[in-house]
Short mmCIF file of C-alpha atoms in Angstrom, two decimals:
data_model
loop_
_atom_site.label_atom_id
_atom_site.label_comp_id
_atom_site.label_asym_id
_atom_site.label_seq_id
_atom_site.Cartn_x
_atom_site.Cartn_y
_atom_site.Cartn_z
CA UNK R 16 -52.64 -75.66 -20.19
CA UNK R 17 -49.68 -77.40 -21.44
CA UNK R 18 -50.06 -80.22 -23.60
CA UNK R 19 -48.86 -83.43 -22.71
CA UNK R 20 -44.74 -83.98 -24.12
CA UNK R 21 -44.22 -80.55 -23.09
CA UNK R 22 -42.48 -80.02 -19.83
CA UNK R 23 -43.04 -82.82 -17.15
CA UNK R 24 -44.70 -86.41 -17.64
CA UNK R 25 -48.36 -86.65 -16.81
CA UNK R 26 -47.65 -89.78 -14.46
CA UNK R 27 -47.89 -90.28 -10.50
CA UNK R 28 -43.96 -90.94 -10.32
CA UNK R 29 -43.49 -87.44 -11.86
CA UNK R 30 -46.07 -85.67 -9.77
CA UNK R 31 -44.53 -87.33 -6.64
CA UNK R 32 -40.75 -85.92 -7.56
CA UNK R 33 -41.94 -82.44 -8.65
CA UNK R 34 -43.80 -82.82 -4.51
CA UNK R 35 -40.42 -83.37 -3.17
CA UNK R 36 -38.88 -81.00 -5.41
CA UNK R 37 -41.05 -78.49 -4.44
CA UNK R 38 -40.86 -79.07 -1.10
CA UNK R 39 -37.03 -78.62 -1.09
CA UNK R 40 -37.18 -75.04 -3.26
CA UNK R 41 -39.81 -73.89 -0.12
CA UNK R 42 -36.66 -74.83 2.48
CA UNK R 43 -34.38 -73.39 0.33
CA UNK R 44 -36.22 -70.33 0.14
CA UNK R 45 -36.62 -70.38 3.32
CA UNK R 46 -32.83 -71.32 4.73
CA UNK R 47 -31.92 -67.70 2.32
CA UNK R 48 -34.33 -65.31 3.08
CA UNK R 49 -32.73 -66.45 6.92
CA UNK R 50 -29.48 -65.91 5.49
CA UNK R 51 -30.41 -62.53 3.63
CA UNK R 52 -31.83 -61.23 6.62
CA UNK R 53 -29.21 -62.40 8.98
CA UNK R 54 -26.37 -60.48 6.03
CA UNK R 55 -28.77 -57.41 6.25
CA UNK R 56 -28.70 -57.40 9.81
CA UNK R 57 -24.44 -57.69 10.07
CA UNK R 58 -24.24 -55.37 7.32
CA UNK R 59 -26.16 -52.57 9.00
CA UNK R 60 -24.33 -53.27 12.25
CA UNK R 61 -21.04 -52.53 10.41
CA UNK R 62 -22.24 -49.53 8.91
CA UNK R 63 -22.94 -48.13 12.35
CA UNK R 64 -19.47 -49.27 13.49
CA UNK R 65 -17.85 -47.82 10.25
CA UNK R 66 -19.72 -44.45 10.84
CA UNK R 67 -17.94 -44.36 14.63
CA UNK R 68 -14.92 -45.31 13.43
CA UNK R 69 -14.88 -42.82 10.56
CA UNK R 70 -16.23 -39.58 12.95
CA UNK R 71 -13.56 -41.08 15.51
CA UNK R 72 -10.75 -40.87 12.95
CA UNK R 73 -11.89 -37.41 11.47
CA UNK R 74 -12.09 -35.98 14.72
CA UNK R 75 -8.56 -37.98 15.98
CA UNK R 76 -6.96 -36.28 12.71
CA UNK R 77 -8.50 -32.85 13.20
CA UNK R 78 -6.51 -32.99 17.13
CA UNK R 79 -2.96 -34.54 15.29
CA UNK R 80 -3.18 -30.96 13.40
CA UNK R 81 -3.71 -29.20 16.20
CA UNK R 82 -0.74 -30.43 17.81
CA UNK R 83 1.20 -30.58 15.11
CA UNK R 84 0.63 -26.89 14.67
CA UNK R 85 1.69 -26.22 18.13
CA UNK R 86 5.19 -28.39 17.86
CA UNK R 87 5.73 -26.33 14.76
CA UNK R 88 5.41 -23.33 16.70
CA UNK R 89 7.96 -24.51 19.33
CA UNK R 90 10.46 -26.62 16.91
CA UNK R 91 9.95 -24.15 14.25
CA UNK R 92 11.06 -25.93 10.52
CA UNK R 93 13.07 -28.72 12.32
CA UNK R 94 9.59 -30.43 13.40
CA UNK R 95 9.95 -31.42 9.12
CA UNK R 96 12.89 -33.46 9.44
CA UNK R 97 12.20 -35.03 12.76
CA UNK R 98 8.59 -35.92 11.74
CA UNK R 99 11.33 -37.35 8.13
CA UNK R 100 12.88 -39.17 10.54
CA UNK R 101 10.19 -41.55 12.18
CA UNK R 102 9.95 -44.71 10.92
CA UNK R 103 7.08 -46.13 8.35
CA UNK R 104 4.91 -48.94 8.96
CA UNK R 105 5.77 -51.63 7.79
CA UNK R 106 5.03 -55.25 7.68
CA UNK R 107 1.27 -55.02 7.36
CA UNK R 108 0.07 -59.05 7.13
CA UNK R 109 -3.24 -59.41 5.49
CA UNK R 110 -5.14 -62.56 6.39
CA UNK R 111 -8.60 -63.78 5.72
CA UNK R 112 -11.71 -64.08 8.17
CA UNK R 113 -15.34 -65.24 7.86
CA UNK R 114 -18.46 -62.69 8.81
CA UNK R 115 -21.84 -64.75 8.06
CA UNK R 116 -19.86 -67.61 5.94
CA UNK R 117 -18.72 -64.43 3.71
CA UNK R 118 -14.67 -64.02 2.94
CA UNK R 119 -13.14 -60.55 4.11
CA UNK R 120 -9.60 -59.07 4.70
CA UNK R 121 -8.21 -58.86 8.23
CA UNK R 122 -5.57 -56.55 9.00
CA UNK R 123 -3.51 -57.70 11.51
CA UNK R 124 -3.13 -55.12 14.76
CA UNK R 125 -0.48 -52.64 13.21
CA UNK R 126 2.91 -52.36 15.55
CA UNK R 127 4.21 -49.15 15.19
CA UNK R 128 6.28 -47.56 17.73
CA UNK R 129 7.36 -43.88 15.78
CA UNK R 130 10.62 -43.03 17.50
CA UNK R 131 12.62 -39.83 17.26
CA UNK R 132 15.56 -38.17 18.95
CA UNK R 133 14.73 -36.37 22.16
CA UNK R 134 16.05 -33.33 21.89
CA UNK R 135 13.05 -32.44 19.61
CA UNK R 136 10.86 -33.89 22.62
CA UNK R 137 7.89 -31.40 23.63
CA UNK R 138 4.49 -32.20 24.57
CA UNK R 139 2.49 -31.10 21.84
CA UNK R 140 5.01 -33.33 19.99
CA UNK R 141 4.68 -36.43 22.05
CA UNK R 142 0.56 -36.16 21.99
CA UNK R 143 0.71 -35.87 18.14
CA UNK R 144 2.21 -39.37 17.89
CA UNK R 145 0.26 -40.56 20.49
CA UNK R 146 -2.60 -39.89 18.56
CA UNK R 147 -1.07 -40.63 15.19
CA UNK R 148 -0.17 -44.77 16.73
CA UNK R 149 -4.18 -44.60 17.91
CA UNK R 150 -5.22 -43.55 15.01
CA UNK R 151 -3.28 -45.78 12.88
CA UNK R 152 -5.01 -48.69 14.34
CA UNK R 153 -8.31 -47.11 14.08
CA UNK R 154 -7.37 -46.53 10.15
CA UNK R 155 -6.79 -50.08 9.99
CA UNK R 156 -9.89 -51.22 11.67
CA UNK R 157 -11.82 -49.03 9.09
CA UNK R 158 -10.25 -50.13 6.57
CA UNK R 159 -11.61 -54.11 7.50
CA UNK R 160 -14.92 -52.69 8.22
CA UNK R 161 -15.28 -50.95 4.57
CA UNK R 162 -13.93 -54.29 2.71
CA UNK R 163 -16.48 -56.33 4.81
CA UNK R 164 -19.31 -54.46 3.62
CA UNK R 165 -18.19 -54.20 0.01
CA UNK R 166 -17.93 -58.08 0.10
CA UNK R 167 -21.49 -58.43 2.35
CA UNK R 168 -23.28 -56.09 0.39
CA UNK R 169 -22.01 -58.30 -3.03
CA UNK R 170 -23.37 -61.09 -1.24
CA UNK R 171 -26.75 -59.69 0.10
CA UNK R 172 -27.43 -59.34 -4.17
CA UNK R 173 -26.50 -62.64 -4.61
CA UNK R 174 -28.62 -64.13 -2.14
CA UNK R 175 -31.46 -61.79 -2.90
CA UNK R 176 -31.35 -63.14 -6.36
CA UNK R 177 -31.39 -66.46 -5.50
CA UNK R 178 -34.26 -65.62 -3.46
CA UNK R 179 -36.40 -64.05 -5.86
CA UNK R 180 -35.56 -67.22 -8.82
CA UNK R 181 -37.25 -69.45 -6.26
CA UNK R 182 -40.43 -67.19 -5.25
CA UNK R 183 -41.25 -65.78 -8.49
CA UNK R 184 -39.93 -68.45 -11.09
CA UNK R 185 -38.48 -71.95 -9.80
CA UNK R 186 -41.38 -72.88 -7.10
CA UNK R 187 -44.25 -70.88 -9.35
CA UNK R 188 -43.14 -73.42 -11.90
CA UNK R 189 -42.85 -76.58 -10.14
CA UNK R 190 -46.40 -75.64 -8.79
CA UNK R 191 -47.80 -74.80 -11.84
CA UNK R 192 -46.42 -78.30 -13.33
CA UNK R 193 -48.09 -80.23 -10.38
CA UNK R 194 -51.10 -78.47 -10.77
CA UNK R 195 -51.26 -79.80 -14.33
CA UNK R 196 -50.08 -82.95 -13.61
CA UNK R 197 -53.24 -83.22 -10.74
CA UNK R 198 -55.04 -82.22 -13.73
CA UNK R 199 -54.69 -84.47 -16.44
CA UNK R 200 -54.46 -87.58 -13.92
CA UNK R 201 -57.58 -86.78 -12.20
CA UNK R 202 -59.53 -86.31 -15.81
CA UNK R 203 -57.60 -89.70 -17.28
CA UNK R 204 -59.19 -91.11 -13.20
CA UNK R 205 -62.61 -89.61 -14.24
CA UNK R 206 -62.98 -91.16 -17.78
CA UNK R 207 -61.60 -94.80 -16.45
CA UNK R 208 -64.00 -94.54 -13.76
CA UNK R 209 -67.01 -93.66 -16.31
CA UNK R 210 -65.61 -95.94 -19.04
CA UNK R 211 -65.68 -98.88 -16.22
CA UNK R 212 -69.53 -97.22 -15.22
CA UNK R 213 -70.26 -97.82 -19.02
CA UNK R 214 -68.97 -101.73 -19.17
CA UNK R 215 -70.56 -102.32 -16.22
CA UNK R 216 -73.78 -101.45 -17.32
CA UNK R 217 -73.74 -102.53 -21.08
CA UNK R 218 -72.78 -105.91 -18.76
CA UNK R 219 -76.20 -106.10 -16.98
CA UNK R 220 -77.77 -105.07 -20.08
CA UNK R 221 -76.70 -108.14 -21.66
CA UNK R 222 -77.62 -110.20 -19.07
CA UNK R 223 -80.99 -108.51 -18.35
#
């Protein structure tokens, strides 16, 4: 048991405050493991999304190939130059949004309209950039997705760390220090109420 001077003041003021500090670290604890499990909960959500979105793309970029290998086949070497020709994307805005209170990137929708002269026009060719403008916002998308949960996994470790301080060090200690506070103030309540018990009887022994 600690001695008294060392940590909290054996008084009823003391052991009152470390009450209603404790009882705040309990809500605390409580209000994050809510927020841990709500972040847990998001964060496997988005993995499922990011999974889709990934197969979607891989299988989106697997059919641009094909395509591409059947304008080649048609437009021979002049497919390079006209596929040259189209236009980059450009003016990609990057703005902020909130999942769960946490900050991640937001990738505004990407316009792109790839152009190119019509004489190299065929279908294969005009279903490759379909697919290319699709999957160019799908990119995007995944790209959010995978910042989100690089920023929601950083804070599922911060919050589970703020958990655990409270359960296994901040509200073991405040009880601990209010269980030795009880302590000592229910022995000093013991030997006033026996030193009282002795005065009162060495009393009627001088009167007797």
């Amino acid at each position: 048991m600690a001695k008294i001077g060392e940590g909290p003041k054996p008084t009823r003021m003391e052991l009152l405050a470390l009450r209603k500090r404790l009882a705040l670290a309990k809500r605390g604890y409580e209000l994050l493991e809510e927020k841990r499990d709500a972040l847990i909960s998001r964060f496997f959500e988005l993995i499922k999304l990011r999974n889709n979105l990934r197969k979607d793309v891989e299988e989106s970029l697997k059919q641009i190939y094909e395509k591409y290998k059947e304008a080649k086949a048609i437009l021979g070497k002049d497919i390079d130059s006209v596929i040259a020709a189209i236009p980059p994307i450009k003016n990609i805005k990057i703005s902020q949004q909130y999942i769960m209170g946490v900050s991640v990137p937001r990738i505004e929708r990407v316009e792109w309209e790839p152009k190119y002269t019509l004489y190299a026009s065929t279908a294969a060719f005009d279903e490759m950039l379909t697919l290319m403008k699709n999957t160019t916002e799908n990119l995007t998308k995944l790209i959010e997705v995978e910042h989100a949960l690089l920023e929601l996994s950083d804070e599922i470790m911060k919050t589970r760390r703020r958990v655990n301080a409270l359960k296994y060090i901040m509200i073991p200690k405040l009880q601990q220090s209010i269980k030795w506070i009880s302590l000592v103030l229910e022995e000093r309540a013991r030997e006033e109420f026996y030193r009282k018990k002795l005065i009162k009887r060495k009393k009627e022994e001088a009167y007797a």
